[in-house]
Short mmCIF file of C-alpha atoms in Angstrom, two decimals:
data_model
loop_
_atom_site.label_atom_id
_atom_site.label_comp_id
_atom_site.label_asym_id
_atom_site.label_seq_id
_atom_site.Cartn_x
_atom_site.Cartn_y
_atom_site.Cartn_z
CA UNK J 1 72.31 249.67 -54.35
CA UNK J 2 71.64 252.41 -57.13
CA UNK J 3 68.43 254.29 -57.09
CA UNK J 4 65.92 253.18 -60.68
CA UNK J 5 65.99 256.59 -62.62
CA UNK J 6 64.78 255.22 -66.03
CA UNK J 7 61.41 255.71 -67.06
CA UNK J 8 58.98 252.95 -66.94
CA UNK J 9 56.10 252.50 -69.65
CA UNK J 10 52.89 251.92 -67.06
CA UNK J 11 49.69 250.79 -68.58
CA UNK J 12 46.90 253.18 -67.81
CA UNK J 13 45.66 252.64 -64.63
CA UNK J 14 41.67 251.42 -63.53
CA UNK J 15 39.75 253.12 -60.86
CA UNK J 16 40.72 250.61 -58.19
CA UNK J 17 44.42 250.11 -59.29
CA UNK J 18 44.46 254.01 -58.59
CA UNK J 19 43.22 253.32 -54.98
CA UNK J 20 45.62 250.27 -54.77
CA UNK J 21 48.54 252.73 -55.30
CA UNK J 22 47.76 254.46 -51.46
CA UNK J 23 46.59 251.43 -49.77
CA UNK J 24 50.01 249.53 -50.59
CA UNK J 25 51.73 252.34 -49.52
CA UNK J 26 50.10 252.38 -45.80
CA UNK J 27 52.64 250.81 -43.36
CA UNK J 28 49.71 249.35 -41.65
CA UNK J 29 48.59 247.38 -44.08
CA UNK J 30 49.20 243.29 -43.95
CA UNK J 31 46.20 241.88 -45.84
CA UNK J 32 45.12 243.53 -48.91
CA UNK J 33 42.16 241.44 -50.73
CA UNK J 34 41.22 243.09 -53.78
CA UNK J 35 38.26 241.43 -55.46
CA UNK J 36 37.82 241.76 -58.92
CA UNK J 37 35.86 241.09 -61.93
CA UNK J 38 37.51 238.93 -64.80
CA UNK J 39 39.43 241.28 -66.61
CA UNK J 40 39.74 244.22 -64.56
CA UNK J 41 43.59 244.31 -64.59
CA UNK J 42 44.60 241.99 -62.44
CA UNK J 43 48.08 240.99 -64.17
CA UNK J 44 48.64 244.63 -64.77
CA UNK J 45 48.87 245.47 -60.74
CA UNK J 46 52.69 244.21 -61.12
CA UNK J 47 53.21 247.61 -62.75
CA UNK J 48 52.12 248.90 -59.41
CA UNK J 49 54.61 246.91 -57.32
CA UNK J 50 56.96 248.19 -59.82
CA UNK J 51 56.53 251.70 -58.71
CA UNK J 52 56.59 250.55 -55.40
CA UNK J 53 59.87 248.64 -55.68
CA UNK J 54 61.58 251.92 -57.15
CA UNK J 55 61.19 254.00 -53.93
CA UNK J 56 61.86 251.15 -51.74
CA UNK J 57 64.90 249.59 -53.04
CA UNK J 58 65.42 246.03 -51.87
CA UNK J 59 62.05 245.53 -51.86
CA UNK J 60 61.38 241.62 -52.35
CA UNK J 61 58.39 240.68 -53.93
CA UNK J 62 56.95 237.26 -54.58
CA UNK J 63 54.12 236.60 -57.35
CA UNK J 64 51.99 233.63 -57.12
CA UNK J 65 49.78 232.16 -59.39
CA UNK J 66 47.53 228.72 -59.54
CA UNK J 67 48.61 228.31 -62.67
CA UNK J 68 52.36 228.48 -64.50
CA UNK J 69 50.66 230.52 -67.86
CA UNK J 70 49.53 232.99 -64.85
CA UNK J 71 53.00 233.29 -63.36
CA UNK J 72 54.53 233.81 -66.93
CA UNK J 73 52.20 236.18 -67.99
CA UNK J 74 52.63 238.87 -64.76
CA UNK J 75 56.63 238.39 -65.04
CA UNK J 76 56.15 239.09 -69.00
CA UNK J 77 53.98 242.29 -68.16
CA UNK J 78 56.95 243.42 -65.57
CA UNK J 79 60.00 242.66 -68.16
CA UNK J 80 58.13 244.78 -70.48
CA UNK J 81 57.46 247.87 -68.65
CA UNK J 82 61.13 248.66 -67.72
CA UNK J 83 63.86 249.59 -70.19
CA UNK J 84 66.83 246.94 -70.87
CA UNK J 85 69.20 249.26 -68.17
CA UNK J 86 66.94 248.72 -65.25
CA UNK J 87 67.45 245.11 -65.12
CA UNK J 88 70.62 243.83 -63.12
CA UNK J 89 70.11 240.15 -63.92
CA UNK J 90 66.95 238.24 -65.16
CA UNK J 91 66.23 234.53 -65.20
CA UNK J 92 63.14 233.66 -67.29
CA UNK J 93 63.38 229.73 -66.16
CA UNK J 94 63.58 230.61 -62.89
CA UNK J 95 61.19 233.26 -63.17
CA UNK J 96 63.14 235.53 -61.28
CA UNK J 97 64.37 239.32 -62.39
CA UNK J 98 66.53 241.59 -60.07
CA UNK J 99 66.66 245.18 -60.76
CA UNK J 100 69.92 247.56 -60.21
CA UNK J 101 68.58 249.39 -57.17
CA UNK J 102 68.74 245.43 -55.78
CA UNK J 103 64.45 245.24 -55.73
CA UNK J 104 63.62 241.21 -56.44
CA UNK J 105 60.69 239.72 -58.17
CA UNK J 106 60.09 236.10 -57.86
CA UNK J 107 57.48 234.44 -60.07
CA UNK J 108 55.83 231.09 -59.42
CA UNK J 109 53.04 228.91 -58.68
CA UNK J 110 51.17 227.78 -55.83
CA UNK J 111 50.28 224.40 -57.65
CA UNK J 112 52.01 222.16 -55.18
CA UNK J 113 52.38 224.57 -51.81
CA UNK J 114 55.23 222.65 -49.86
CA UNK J 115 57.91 223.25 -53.08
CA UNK J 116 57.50 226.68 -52.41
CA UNK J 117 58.62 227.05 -48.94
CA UNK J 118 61.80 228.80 -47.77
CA UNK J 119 62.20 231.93 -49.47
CA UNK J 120 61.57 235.50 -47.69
CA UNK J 121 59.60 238.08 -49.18
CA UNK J 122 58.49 241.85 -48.14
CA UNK J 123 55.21 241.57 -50.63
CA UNK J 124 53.47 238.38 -51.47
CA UNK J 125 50.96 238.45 -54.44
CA UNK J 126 48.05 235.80 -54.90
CA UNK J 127 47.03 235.92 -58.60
CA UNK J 128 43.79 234.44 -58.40
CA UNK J 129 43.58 233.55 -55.07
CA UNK J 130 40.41 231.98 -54.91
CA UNK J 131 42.20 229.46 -57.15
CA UNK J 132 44.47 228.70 -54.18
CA UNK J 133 44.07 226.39 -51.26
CA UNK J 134 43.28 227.74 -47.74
CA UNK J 135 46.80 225.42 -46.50
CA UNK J 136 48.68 227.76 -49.05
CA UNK J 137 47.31 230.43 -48.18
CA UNK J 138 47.98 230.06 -43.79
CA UNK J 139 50.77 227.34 -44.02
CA UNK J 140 53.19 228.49 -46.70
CA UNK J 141 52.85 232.40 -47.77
CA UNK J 142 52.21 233.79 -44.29
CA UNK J 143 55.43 232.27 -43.04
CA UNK J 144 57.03 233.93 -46.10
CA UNK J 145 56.32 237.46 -44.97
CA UNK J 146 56.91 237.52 -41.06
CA UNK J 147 60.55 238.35 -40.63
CA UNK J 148 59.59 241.48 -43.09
CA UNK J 149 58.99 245.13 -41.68
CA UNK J 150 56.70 245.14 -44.58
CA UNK J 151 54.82 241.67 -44.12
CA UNK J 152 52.10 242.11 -47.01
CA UNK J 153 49.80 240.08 -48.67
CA UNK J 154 48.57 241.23 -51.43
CA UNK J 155 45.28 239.04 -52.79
CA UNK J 156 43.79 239.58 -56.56
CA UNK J 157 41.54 237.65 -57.69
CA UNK J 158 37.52 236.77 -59.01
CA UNK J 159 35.81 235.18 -56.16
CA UNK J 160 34.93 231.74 -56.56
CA UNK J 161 31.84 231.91 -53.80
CA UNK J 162 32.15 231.74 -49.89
CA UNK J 163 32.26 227.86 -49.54
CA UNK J 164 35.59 225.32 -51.19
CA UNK J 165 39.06 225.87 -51.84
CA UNK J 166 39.33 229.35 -51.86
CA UNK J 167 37.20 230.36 -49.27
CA UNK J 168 39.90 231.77 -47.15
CA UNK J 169 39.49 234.96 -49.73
CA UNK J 170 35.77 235.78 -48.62
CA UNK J 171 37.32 235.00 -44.67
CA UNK J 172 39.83 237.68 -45.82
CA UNK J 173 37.60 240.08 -47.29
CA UNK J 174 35.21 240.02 -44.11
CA UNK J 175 38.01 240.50 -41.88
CA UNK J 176 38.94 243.39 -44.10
CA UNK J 177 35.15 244.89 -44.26
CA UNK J 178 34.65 244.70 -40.63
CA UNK J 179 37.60 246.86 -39.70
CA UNK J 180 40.36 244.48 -38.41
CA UNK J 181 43.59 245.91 -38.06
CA UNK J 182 46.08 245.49 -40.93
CA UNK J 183 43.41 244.18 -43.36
CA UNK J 184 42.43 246.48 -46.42
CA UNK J 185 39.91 245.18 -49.61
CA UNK J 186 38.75 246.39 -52.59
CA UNK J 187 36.44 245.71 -54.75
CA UNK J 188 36.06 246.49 -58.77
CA UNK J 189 33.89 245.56 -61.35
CA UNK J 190 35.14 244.23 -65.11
CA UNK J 191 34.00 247.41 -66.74
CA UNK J 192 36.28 249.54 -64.19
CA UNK J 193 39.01 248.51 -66.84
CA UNK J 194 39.39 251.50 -69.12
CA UNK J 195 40.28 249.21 -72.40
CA UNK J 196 37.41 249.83 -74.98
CA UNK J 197 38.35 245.99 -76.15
CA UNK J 198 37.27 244.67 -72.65
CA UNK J 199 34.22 247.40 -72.01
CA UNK J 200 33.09 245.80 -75.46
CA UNK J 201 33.47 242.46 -73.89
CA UNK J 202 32.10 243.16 -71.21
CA UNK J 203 28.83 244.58 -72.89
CA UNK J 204 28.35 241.25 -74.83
CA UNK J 205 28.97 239.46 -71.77
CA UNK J 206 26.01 240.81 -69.71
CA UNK J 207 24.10 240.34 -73.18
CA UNK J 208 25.22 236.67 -73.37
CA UNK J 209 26.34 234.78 -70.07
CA UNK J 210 24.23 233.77 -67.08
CA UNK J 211 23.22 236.02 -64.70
CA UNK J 212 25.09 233.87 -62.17
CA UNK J 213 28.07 234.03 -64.44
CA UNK J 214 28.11 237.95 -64.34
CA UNK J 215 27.69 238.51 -60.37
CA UNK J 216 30.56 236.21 -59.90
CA UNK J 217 32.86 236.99 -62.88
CA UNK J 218 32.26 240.31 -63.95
CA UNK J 219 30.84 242.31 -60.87
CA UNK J 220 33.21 239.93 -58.35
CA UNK J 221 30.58 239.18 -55.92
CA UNK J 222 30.18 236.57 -53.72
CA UNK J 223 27.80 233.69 -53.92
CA UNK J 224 26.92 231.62 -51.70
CA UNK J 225 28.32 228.42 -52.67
CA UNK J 226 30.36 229.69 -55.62
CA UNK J 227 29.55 229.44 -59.18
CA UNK J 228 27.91 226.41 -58.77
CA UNK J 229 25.79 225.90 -61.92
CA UNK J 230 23.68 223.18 -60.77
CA UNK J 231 21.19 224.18 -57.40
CA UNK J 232 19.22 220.09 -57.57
CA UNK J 233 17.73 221.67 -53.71
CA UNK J 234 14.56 223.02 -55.76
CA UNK J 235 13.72 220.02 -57.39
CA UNK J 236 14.58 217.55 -54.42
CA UNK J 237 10.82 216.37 -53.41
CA UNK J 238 10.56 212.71 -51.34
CA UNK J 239 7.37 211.29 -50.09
CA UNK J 240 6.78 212.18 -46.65
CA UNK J 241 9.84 214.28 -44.99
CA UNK J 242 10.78 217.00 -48.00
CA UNK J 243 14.60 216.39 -46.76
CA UNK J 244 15.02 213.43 -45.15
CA UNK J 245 18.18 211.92 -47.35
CA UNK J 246 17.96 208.48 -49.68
CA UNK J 247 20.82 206.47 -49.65
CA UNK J 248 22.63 205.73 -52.56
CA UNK J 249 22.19 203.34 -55.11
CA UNK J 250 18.54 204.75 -55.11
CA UNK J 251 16.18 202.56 -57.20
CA UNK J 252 12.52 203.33 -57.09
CA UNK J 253 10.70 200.12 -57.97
CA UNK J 254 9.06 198.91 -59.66
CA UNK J 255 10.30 199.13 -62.78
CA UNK J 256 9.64 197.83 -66.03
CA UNK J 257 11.61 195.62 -67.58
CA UNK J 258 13.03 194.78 -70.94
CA UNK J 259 10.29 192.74 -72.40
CA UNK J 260 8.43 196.79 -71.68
CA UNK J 261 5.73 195.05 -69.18
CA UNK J 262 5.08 196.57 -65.76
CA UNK J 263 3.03 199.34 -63.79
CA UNK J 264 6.06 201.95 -63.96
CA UNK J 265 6.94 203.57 -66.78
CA UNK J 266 10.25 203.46 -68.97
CA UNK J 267 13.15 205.73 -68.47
CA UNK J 268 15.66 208.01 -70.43
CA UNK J 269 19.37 206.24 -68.75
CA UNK J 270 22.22 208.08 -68.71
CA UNK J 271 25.50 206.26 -68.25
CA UNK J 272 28.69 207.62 -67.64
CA UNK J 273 31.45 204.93 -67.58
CA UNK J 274 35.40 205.79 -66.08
CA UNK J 275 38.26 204.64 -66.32
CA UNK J 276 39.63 202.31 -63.35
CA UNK J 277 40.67 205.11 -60.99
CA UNK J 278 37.26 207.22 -61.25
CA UNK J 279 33.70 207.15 -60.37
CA UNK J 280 31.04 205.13 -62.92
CA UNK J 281 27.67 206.19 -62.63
CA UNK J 282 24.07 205.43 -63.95
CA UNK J 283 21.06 207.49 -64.05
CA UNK J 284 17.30 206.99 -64.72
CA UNK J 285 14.64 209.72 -65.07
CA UNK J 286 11.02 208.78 -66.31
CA UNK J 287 9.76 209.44 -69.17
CA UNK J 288 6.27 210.72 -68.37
CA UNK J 289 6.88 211.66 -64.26
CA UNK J 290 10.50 213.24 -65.62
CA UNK J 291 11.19 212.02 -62.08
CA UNK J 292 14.64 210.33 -61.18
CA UNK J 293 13.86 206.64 -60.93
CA UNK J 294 17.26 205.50 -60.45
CA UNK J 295 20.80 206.59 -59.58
CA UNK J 296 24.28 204.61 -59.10
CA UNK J 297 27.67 204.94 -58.47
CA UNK J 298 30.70 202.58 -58.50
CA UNK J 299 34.49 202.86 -57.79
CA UNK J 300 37.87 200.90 -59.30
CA UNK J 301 36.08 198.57 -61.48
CA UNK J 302 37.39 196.91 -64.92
CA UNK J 303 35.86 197.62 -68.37
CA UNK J 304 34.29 194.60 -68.52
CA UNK J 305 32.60 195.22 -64.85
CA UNK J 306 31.20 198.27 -65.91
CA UNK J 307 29.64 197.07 -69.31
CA UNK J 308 27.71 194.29 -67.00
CA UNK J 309 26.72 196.59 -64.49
CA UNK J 310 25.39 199.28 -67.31
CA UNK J 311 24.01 196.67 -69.38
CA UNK J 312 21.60 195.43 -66.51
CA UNK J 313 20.58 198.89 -65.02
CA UNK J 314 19.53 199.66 -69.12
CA UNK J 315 17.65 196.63 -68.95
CA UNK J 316 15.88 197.21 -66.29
CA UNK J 317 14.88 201.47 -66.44
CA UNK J 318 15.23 201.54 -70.15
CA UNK J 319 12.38 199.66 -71.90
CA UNK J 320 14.70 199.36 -74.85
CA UNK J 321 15.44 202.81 -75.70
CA UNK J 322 18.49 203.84 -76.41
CA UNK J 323 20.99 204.90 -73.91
CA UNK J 324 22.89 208.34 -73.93
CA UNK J 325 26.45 207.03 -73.17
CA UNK J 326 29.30 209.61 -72.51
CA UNK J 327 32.06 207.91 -74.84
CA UNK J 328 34.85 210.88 -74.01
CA UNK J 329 38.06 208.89 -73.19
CA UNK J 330 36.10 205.41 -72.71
CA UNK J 331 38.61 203.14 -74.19
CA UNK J 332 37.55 203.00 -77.67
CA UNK J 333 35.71 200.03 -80.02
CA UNK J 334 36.80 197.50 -77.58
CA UNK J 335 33.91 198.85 -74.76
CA UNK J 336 31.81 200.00 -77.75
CA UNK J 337 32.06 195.90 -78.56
CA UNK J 338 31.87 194.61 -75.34
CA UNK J 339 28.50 196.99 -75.12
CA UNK J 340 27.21 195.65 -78.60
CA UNK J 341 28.02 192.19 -77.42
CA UNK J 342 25.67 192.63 -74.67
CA UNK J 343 22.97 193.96 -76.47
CA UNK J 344 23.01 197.26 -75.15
CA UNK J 345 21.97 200.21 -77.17
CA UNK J 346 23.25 203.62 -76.71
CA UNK J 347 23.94 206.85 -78.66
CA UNK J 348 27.11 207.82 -78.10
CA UNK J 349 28.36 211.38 -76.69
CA UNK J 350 31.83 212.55 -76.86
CA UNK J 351 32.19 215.85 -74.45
CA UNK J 352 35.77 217.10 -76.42
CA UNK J 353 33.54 217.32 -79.78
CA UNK J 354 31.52 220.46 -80.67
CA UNK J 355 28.01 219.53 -80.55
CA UNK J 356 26.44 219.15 -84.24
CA UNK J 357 22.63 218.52 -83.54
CA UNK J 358 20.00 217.70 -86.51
CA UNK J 359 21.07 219.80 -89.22
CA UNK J 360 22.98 222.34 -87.21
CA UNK J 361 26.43 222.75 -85.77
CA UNK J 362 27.15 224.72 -82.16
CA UNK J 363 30.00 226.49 -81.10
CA UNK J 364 30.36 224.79 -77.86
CA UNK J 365 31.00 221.19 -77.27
CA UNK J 366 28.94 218.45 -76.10
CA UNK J 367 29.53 218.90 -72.19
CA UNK J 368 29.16 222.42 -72.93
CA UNK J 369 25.39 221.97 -74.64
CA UNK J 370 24.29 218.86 -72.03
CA UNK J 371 25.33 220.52 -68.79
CA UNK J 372 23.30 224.03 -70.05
CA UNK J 373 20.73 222.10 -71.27
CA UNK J 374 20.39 220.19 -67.43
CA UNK J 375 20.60 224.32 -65.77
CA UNK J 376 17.86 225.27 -67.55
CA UNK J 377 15.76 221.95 -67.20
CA UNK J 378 16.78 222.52 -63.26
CA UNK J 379 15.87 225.94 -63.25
CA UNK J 380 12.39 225.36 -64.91
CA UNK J 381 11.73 222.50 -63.12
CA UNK J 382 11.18 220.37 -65.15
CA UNK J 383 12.10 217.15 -63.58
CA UNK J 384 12.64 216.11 -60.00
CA UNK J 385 14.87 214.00 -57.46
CA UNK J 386 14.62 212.97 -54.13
CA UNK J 387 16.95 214.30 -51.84
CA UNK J 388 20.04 212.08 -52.60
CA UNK J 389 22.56 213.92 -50.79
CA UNK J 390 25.57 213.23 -53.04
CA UNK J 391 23.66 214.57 -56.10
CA UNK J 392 22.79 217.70 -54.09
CA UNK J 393 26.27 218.44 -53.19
CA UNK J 394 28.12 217.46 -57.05
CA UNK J 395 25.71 220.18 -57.75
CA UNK J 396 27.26 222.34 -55.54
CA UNK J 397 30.65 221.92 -56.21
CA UNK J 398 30.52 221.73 -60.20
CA UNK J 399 31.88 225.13 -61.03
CA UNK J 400 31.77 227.23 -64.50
CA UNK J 401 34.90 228.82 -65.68
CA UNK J 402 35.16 231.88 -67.94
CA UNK J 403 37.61 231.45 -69.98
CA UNK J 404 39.78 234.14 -71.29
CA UNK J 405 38.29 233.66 -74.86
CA UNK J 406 34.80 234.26 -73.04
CA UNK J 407 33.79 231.07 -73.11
CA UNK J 408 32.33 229.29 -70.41
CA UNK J 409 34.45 225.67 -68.90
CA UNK J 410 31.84 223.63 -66.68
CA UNK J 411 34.42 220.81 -64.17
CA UNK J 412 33.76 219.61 -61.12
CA UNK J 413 35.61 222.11 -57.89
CA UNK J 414 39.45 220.55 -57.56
CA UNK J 415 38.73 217.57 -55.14
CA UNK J 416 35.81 216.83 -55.58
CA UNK J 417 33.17 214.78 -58.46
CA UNK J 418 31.01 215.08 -61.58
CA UNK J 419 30.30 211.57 -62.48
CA UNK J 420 26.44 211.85 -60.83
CA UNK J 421 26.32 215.37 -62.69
CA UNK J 422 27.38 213.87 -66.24
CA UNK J 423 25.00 210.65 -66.16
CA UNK J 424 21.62 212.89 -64.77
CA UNK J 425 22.67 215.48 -67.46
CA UNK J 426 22.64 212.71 -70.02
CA UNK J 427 19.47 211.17 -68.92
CA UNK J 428 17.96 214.47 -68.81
CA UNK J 429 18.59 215.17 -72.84
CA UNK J 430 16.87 211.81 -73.76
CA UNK J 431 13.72 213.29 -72.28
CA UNK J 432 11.30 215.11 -74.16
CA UNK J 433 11.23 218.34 -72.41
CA UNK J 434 8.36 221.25 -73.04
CA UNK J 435 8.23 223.63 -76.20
CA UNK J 436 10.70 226.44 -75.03
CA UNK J 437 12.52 224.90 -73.00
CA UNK J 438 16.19 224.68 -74.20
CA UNK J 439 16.03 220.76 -76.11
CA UNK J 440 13.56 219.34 -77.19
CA UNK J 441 13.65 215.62 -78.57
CA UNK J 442 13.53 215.10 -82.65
CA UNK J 443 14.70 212.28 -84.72
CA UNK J 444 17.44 210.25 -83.51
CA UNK J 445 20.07 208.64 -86.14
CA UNK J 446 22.31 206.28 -84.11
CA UNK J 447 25.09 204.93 -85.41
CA UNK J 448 24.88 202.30 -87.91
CA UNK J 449 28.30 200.53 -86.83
CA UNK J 450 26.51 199.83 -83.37
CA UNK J 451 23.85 197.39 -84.63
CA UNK J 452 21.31 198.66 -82.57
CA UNK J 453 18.87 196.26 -83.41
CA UNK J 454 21.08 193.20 -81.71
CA UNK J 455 19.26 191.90 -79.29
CA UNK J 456 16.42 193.79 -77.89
CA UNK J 457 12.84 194.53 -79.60
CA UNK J 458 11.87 198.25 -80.35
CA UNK J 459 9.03 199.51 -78.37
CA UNK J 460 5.29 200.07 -79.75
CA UNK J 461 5.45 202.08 -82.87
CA UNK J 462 2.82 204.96 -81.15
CA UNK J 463 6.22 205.30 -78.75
CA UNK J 464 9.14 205.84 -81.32
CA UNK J 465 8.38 209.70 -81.26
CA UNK J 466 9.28 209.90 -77.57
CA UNK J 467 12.09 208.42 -77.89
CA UNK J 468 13.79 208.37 -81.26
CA UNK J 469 15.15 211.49 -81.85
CA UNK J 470 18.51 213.57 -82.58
CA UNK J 471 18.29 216.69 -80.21
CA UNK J 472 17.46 219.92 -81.07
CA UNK J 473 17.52 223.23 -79.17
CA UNK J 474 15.81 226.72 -79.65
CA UNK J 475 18.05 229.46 -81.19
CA UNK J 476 18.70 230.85 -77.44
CA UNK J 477 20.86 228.01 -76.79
#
């Protein structure tokens, strides 16, 4: 093995990459969790183990990321930073590169754990570990490192709270902080990056994003159950014990009906259909209380299942206002005619189009605008539930992701659910919420093709302003 004498071109380093240069260094060290804010340099620290590998020759180092376009990106950062003669053999399928002093770099993905097991490493990098399960994490890298006199685990990532799939990084990072031997962390904030492009984003960020957004992606700290968007806790009041749960389907009777006669009042519904393998779900929030009146979930059922079971829970919240139907993916004019056919009426919301309300056009899409729209609704309080616990805990688990354009991605956590999320979020924009809050309900144009008339009577003419509308926000939106 030849010692590396050519010069490599090294990115200038941030505060904590600086710090990261000693600590890796430190035979002691086993666990290094460095928590960081989105763009603080993660992909960049491979230019650290590239100094690293030069005075250790042999040194074998394995990079893991959740995602391929992760691993790609790190081994692209590496290939550029040394010259052509430094490289003994390269394999960009493989993801592999081998320099002449015989130091390895292997460059993969944690996406299905057990593929990855058998090689041996001295240095194991998790790119965005909080990405990464907990079984990857104990099962498969640790065994990667222990017949290394090195035996490091090196840990970068944006914490994605102290709860889920990831929370073996905050077990990590307490270990670490309360002075176990062989565990290191750091910690480093977005604007510790010394590029004036991401200080500038960074600035509009704090500007622009929610302040649970920025602890969690730009000053990388903690929360406690992740960037979960959607806290329902607050607005969970029952009758009698504040907590005692309410099993699921919940229907609070009575109800009115379609003919509009009862003592309760009629609803905004929601309904968020799936395909065979998925949840469907139907929601019901008053329109006067703004209190959840009913809530249901189904499994494995047929098309034509779910347009009977929707049909009769309109019927019976709705009072013959339209429904806000999530159409994303539903299976196209055939539902849409099955739906008709039934006499259901619904305005139809597709989540992968950009929301274009009244007379303007957003720059986010639909899911985008309706789950921001339920946040600040939540927030503000203006509606309520009772405790149903599996609405509590989909609000828990559905996550925001800042994207590298610096837009935000709202999902459900890997594993787990949305489909109560979606329909309360859809019955929620029917609803006409206060002046200043985020929507507010206008004129409503549905869609001519879906004969809306077919079948059902409109309600009193003194209550077409509550419901007809298109949606319209206020410029903070």
């Amino acid at each position: 093995m030849r010692t590396v004498e050519h010069p490599i071109r090294l990115i200038a380093p941030s505060r904590w990459q600086s710090k990261l240069d000693t600590l890796i260094r430190l035979a002691a060290a086993r666990v290094i969790v460095c928590v960081l804010g989105r763009k603080a340099g993660k992909t960049t620290t491979v230019q650290r183990l590239l100094r690293l590998s030069l005075d250790r020759p042999g040194l074998r180092v394995g990079w893991y990321a959740h995602i391929q376009a992760g691993a790609d990106l790190a081994f692209e950062v590496l290939k550029g930073s040394l010259p052509k003669s430094s490289i003994a053999e390269k394999n960009e399928t493989k993801g592999t590169l081998r320099l002449v002093n015989g130091s390895h770099f292997k460059f993969g993905t944690m996406k299905d754990p057990d593929n990855e097991r058998g090689p041996n490493y001295d240095v194991v990098v998790l790119d965005e570990g909080a990405q990464i399960s907990t079984y990857a994490r104990d099962m498969v890298v640790s065994p990667m490192v222990a017949d290394s006199a090195v035996r490091m685990i090196l840990v970068l990532t944006t914490p994605k709270g102290k709860r889920g799939k990831g929370s073996w990084v905050f077990r990590d990072y307490e270990k670490a902080k309360n002075g176990q031997p062989g565990y290191y962390y750091m910690h480093g904030r977005t604007e510790e990056n010394p590029s004036p492009e991401v200080q500038a984003w960074a600035a509009w960020a704090r500007k622009n994003l929610p302040d649970k957004v920025i602890q969690q992606e730009l000053d990388a700290d903690f929360l406690e159950g992740g960037l979960g968007v959607l806290d329902f806790r607050p607005i969970a009041v029952n009758a009698g014990d504040a907590q005692r749960p309410v099993p699921m389907p919940y229907h609070e009777d009575p109800v009115i009906g379609l003919n509009g006669k009862g003592v309760s009042e009629p609803c905004s519904v929601g309904l968020d259909p799936a395909r065979q393998s998925d949840f469907f779900a139907c929601a019901a929030i008053g329109l006067k209380s703004r209190r959840l009146r009913g809530l249901a979930r189904f499994h494995r059922m047929e098309w034509p299942q779910q347009v009977e079971i929707a049909t009769d829970f309109w019927k019976r919240y709705s009072g013959g206002r339209p429904a806000m139907l999530d159409t994303t993916g539903m299976g196209g004019d055939a539902v849409a005619s099955m739906l008709r056919d039934r006499g259901l009426r619904f305005r139809p919301v597709d989540f992968s189009k950009k929301a274009e309300l009244a007379d303007q056009r957003f720059d986010v899409d639909n899911k985008t605008m309706i789950v921001q729209a339920l946040q600040v609704a939540t927030q503000k309080r203006q509606w309520s539930i009772p405790w149903i616990e599996e609405l509590i805990s989909e609000g828990e688990t559905f996550e925001a992701d800042l994207l590298s354009s610096g837009r935000v991605r709202y999902r459900a956590a890997e594993g787990f659910n949305d489909d109560l999320v979606i329909a309360v979020g859809l019955a929620t924009i029917g609803l006409p919420l206060h002046e200043g809050s985020l929507i507010r309900v206008g004129k409503l144009r549905e869609s001519e093709a879906m004969d809306p008339t077919r079948g059902v009577s409109r309600p009193p003419a003194d209550e077409e302003e509550d419901w007809r509308g298109d949606l319209t926000m206020d410029r903070q939106f």
